[in-house]
PDB file of C-alpha atoms in Angstrom:
ATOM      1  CA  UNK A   1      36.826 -47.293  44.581  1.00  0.00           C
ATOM      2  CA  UNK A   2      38.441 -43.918  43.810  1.00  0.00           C
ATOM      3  CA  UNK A   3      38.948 -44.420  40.251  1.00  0.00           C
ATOM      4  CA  UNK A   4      34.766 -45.398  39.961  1.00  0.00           C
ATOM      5  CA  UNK A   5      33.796 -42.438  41.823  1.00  0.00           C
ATOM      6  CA  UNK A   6      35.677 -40.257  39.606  1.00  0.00           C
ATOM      7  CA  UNK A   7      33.883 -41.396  36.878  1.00  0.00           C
ATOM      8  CA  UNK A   8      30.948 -41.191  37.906  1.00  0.00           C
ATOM      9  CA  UNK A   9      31.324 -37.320  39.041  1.00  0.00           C
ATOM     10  CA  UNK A  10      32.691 -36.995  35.278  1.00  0.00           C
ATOM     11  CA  UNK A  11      29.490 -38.697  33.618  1.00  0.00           C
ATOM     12  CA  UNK A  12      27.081 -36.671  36.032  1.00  0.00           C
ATOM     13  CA  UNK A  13      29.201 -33.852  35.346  1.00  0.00           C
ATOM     14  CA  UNK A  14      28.733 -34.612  31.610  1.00  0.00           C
ATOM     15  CA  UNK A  15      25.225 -35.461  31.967  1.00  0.00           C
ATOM     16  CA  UNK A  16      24.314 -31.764  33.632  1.00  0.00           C
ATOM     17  CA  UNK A  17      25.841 -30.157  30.633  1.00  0.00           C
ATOM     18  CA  UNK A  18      24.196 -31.898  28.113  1.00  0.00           C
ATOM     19  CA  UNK A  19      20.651 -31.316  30.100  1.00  0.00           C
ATOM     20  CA  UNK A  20      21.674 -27.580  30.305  1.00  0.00           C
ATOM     21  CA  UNK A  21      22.184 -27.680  26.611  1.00  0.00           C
ATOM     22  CA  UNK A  22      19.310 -29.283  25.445  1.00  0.00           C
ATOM     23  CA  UNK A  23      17.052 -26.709  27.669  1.00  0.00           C
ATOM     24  CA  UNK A  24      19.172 -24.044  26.610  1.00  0.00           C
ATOM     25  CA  UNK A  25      18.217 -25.520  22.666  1.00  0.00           C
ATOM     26  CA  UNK A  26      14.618 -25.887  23.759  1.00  0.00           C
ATOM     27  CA  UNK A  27      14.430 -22.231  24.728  1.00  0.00           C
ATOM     28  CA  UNK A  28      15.970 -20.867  21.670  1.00  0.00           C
ATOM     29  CA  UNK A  29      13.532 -23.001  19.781  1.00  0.00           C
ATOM     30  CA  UNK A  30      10.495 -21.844  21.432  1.00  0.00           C
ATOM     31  CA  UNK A  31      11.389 -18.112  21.440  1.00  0.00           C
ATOM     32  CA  UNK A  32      12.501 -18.536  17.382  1.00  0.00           C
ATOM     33  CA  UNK A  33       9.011 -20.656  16.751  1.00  0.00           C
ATOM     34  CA  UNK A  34       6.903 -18.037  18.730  1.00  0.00           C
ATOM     35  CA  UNK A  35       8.827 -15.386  16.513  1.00  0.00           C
ATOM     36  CA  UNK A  36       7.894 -17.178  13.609  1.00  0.00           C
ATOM     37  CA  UNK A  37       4.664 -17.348  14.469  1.00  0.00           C
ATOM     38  CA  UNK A  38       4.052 -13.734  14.766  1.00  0.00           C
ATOM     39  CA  UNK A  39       5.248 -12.790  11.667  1.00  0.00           C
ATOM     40  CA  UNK A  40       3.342 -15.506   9.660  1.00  0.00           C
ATOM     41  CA  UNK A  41       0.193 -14.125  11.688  1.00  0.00           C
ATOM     42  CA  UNK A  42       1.596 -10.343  10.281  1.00  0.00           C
ATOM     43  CA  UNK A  43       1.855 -11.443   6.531  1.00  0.00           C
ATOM     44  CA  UNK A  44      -1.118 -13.426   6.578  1.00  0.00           C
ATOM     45  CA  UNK A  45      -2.907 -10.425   7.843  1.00  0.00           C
ATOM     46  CA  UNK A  46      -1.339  -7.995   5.031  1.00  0.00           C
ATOM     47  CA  UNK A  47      -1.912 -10.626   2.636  1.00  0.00           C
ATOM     48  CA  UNK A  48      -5.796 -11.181   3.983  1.00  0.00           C
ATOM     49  CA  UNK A  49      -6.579  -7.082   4.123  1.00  0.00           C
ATOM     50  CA  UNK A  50      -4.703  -6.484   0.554  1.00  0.00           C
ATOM     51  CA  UNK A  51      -6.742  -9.038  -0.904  1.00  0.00           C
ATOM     52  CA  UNK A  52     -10.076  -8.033   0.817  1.00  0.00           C
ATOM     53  CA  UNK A  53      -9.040  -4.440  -0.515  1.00  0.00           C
ATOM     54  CA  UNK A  54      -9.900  -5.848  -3.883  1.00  0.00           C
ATOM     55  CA  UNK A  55     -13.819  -6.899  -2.640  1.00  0.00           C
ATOM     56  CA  UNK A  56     -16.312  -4.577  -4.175  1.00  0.00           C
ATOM     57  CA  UNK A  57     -19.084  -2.566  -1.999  1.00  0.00           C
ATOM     58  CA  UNK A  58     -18.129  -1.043   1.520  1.00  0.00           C
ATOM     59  CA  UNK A  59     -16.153  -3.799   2.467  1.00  0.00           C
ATOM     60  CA  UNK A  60     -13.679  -3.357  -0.182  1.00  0.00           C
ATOM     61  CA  UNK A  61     -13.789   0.839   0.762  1.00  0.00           C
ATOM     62  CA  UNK A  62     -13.167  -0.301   4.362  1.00  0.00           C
ATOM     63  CA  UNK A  63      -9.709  -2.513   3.651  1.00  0.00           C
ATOM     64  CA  UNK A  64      -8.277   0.134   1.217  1.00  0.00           C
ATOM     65  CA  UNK A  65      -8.971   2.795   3.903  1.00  0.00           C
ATOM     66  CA  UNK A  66      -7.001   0.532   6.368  1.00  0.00           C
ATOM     67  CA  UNK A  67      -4.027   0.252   4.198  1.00  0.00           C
ATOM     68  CA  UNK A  68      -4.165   3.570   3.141  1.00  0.00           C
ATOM     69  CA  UNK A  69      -3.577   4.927   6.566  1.00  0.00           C
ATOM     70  CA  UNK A  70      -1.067   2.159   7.625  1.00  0.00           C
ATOM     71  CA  UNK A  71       0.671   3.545   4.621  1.00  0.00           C
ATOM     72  CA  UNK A  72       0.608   7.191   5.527  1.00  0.00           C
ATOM     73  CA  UNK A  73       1.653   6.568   9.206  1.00  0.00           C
ATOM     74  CA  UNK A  74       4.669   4.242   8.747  1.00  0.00           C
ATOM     75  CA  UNK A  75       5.891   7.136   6.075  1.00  0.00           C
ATOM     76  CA  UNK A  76       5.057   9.472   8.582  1.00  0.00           C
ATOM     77  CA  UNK A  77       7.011   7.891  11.315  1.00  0.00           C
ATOM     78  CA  UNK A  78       9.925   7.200   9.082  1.00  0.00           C
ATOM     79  CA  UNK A  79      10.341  10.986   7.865  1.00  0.00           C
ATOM     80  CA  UNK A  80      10.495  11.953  11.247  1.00  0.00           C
ATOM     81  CA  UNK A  81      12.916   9.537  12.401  1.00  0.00           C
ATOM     82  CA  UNK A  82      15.030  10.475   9.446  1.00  0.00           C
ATOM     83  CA  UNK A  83      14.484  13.886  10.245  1.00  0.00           C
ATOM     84  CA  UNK A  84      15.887  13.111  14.136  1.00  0.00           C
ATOM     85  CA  UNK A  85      18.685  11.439  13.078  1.00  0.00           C
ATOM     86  CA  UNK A  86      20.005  14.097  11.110  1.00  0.00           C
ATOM     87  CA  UNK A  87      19.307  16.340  14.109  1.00  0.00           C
ATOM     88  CA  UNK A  88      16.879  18.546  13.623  1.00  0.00           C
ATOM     89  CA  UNK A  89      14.613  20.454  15.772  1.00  0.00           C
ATOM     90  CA  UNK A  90      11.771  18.800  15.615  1.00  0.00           C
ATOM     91  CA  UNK A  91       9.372  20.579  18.927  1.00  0.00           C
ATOM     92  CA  UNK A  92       6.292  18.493  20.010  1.00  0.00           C
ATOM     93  CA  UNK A  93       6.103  16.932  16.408  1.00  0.00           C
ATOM     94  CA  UNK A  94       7.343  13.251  17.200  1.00  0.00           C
ATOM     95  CA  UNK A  95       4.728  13.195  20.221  1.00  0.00           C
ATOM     96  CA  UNK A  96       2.041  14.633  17.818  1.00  0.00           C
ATOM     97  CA  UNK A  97       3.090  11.773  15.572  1.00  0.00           C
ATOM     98  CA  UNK A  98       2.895   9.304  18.240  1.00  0.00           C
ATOM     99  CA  UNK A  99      -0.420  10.799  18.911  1.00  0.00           C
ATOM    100  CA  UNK A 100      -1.353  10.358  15.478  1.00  0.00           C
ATOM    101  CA  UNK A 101      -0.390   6.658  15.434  1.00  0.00           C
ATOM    102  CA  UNK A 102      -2.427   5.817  18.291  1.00  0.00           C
ATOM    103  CA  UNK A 103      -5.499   7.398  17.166  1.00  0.00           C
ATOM    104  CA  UNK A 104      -4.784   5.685  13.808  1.00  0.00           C
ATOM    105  CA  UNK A 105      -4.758   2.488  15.505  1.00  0.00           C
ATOM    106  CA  UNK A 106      -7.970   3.046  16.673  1.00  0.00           C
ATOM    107  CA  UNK A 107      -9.440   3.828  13.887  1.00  0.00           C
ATOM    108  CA  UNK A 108      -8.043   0.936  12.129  1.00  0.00           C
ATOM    109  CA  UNK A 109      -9.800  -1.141  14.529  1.00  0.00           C
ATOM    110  CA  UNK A 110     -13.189   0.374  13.854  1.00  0.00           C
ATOM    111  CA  UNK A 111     -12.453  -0.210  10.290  1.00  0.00           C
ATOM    112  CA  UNK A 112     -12.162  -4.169  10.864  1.00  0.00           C
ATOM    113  CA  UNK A 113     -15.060  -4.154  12.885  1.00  0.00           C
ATOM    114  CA  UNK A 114     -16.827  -2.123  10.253  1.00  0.00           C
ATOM    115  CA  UNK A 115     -15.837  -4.447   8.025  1.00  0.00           C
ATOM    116  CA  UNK A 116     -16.692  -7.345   9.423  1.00  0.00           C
ATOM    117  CA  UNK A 117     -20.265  -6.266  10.315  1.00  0.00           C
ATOM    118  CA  UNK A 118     -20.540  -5.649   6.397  1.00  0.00           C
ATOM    119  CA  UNK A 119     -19.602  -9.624   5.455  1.00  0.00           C
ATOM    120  CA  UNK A 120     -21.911 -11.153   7.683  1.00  0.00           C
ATOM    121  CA  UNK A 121     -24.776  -8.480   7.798  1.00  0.00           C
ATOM    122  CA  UNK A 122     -27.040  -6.926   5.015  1.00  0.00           C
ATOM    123  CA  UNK A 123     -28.163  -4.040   7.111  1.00  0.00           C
ATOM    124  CA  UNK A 124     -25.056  -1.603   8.024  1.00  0.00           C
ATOM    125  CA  UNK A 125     -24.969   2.060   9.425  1.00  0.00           C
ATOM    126  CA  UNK A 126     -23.781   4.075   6.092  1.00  0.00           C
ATOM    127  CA  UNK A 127     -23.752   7.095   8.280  1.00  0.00           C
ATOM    128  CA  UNK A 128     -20.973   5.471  10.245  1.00  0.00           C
ATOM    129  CA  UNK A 129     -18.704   4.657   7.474  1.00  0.00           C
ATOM    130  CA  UNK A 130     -19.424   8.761   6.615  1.00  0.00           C
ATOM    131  CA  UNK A 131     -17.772   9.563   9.760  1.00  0.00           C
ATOM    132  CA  UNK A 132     -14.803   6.689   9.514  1.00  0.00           C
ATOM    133  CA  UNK A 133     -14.120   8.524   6.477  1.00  0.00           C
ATOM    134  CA  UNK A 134     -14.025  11.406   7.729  1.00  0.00           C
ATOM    135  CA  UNK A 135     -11.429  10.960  10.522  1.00  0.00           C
ATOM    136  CA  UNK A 136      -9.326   8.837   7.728  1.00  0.00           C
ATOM    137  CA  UNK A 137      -9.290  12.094   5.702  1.00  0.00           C
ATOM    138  CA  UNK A 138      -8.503  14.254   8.592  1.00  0.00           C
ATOM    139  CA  UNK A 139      -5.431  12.193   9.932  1.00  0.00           C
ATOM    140  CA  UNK A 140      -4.145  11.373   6.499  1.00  0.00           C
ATOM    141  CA  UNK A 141      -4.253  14.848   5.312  1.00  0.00           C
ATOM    142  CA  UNK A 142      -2.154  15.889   8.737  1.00  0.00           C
ATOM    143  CA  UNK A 143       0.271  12.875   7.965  1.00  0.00           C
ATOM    144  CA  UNK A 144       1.010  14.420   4.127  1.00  0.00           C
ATOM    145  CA  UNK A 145       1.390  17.957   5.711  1.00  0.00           C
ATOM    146  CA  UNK A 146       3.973  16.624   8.277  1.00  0.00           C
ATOM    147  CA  UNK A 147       5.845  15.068   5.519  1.00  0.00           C
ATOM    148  CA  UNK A 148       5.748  18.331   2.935  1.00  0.00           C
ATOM    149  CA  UNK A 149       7.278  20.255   5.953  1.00  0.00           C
ATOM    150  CA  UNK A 150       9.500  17.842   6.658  1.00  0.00           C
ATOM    151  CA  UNK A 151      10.563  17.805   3.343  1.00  0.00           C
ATOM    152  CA  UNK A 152      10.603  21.559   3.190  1.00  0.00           C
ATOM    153  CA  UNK A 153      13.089  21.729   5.776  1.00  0.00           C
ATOM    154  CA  UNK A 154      15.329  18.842   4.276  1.00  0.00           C
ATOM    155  CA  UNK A 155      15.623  21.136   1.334  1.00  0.00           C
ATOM    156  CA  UNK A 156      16.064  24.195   2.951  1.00  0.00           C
ATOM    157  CA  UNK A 157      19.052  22.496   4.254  1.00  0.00           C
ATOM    158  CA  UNK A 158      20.326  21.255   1.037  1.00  0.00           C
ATOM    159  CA  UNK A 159      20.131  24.346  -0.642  1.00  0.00           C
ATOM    160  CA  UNK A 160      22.433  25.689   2.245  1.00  0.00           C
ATOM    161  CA  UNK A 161      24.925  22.973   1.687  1.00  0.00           C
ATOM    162  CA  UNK A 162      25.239  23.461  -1.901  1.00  0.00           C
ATOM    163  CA  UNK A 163      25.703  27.548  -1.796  1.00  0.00           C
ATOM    164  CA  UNK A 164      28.757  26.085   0.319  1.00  0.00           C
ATOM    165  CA  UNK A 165      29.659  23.842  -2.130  1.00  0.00           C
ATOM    166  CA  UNK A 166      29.548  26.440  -5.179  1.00  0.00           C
ATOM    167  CA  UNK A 167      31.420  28.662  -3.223  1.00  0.00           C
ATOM    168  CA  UNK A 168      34.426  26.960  -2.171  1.00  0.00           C
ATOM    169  CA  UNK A 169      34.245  25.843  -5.931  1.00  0.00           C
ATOM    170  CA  UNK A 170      34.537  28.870  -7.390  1.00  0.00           C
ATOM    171  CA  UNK A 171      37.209  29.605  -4.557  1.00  0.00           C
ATOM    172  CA  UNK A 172      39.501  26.743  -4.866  1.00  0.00           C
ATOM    173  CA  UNK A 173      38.819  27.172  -9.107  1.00  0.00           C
ATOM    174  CA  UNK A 174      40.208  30.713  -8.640  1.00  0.00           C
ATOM    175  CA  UNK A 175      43.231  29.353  -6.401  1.00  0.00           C
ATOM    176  CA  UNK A 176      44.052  26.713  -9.135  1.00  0.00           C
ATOM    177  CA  UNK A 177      44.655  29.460 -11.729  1.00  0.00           C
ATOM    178  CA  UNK A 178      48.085  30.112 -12.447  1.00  0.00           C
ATOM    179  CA  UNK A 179      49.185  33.910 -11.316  1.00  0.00           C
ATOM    180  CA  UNK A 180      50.497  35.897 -14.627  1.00  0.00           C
ATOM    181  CA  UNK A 181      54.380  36.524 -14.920  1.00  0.00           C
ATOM    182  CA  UNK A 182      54.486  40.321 -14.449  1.00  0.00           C
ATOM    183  CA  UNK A 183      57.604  39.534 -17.282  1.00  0.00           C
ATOM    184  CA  UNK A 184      54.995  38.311 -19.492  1.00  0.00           C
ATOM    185  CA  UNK A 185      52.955  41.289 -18.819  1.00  0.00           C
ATOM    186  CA  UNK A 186      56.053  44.042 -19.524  1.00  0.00           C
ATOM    187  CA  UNK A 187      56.443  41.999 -22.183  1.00  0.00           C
ATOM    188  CA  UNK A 188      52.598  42.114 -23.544  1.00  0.00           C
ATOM    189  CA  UNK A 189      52.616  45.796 -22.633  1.00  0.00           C
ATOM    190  CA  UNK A 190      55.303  47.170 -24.582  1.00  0.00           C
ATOM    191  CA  UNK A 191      54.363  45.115 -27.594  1.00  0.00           C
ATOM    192  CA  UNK A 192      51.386  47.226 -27.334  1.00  0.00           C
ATOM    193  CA  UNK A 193      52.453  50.640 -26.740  1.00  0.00           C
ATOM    194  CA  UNK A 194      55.907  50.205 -29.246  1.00  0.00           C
ATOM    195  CA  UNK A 195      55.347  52.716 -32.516  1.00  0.00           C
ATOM    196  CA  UNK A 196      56.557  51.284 -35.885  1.00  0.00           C
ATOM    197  CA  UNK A 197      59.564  53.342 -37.120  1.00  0.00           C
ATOM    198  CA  UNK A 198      59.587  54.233 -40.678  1.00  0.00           C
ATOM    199  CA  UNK A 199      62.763  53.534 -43.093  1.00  0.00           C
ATOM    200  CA  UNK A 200      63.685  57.121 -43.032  1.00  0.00           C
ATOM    201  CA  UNK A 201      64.461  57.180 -39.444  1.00  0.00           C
ATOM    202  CA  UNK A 202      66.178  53.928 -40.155  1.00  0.00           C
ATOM    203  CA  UNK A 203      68.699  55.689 -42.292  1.00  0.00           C
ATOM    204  CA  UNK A 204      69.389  58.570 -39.740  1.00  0.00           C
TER     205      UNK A 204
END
């Protein structure tokens, strides 16, 4: 009887593995599908607005306005990541950044929603898409000025690196140089200063 029971605490044993591994597989599927999933939903979204950017009329206006801003933002956000990486002193301007990314979400979202009004209706508010353009002028221009300071800066500190550099060139070119022989230069000096004699003196 001993010999049965301890095989069948080895197959249950065996068995609770292979159910642990096979939920253990079934999560990992369901967490890589769902992640999948959202990224199919985020190209087929890029692909849907770049290819409504292309429509003619308002609707068209709308989608390039979209991308346009996603464009400046992600730059945005990228400069200044760069730019805190490196170390800089950066202030208040990642918040104002983050600031700017959530009101550019908004807007985005009125921009759909304009959008989609225009598709499915003739009669739209053109005094609405005024304003939309308006704040997409106003928080794109304040993206591009972020940037051109950023960018200021990142040169102002490459300039200071490479005075360094050109410096301890010149230095280490001036080190390399071999000292002259002060023999070389007795030498050199009386060559210079010796006077000819003439054959009568040579006959004294």
């Amino acid at each position: 009887m001993a010999p049965i029971g301890t095989f069948l605490t080895i197959v249950l044993v065996a068995l609770l593995f292979f159910l642990l591994a096979a939920a253990a597989g079934v999560y990992l599927l369901v967490k890589v599908g769902k992640k999948a999933t959202k990224k199919a939903r985020k190209v087929t979204g890029r692909v849907a607005s770049h290819m409504a950017a292309m429509s003619p009329g308002d609707v068209g206006e709308t989608e390039r306005m979209r991308l346009d801003l996603r464009r400046e933002v992600s730059l945005t956000r990228q400069a200044v990541d760069q730019a805190l990486r490196a170390g800089w002193g950066l202030g208040d301007l990642p918040q104002l950044v983050a600031e700017i990314g959530a009101h550019a979400e908004q807007l985005d979202g009125q921009l759909a929603l304009y959008a989609q009004h225009s598709r499915v209706s003739a009669y739209v508010d053109h005094a609405s898409l005024g304003r939309l353009r308006e704040h997409h002028a106003k928080l794109t221009t304040s993206c591009a000025r972020i940037r051109a300071d950023l960018l200021n800066d990142q040169m102002a500190h490459s300039a200071t690196g490479i005075d360094d550099i050109q410096s301890r060139t010149d230095l280490e070119i001036e080190a390399r140089r071999r000292a002259p022989d002060p023999l070389d230069e007795i030498d050199e000096l009386y060559r210079r200063t010796a006077v000819p004699r003439s054959p009568r003196d040579e006959h004294r």
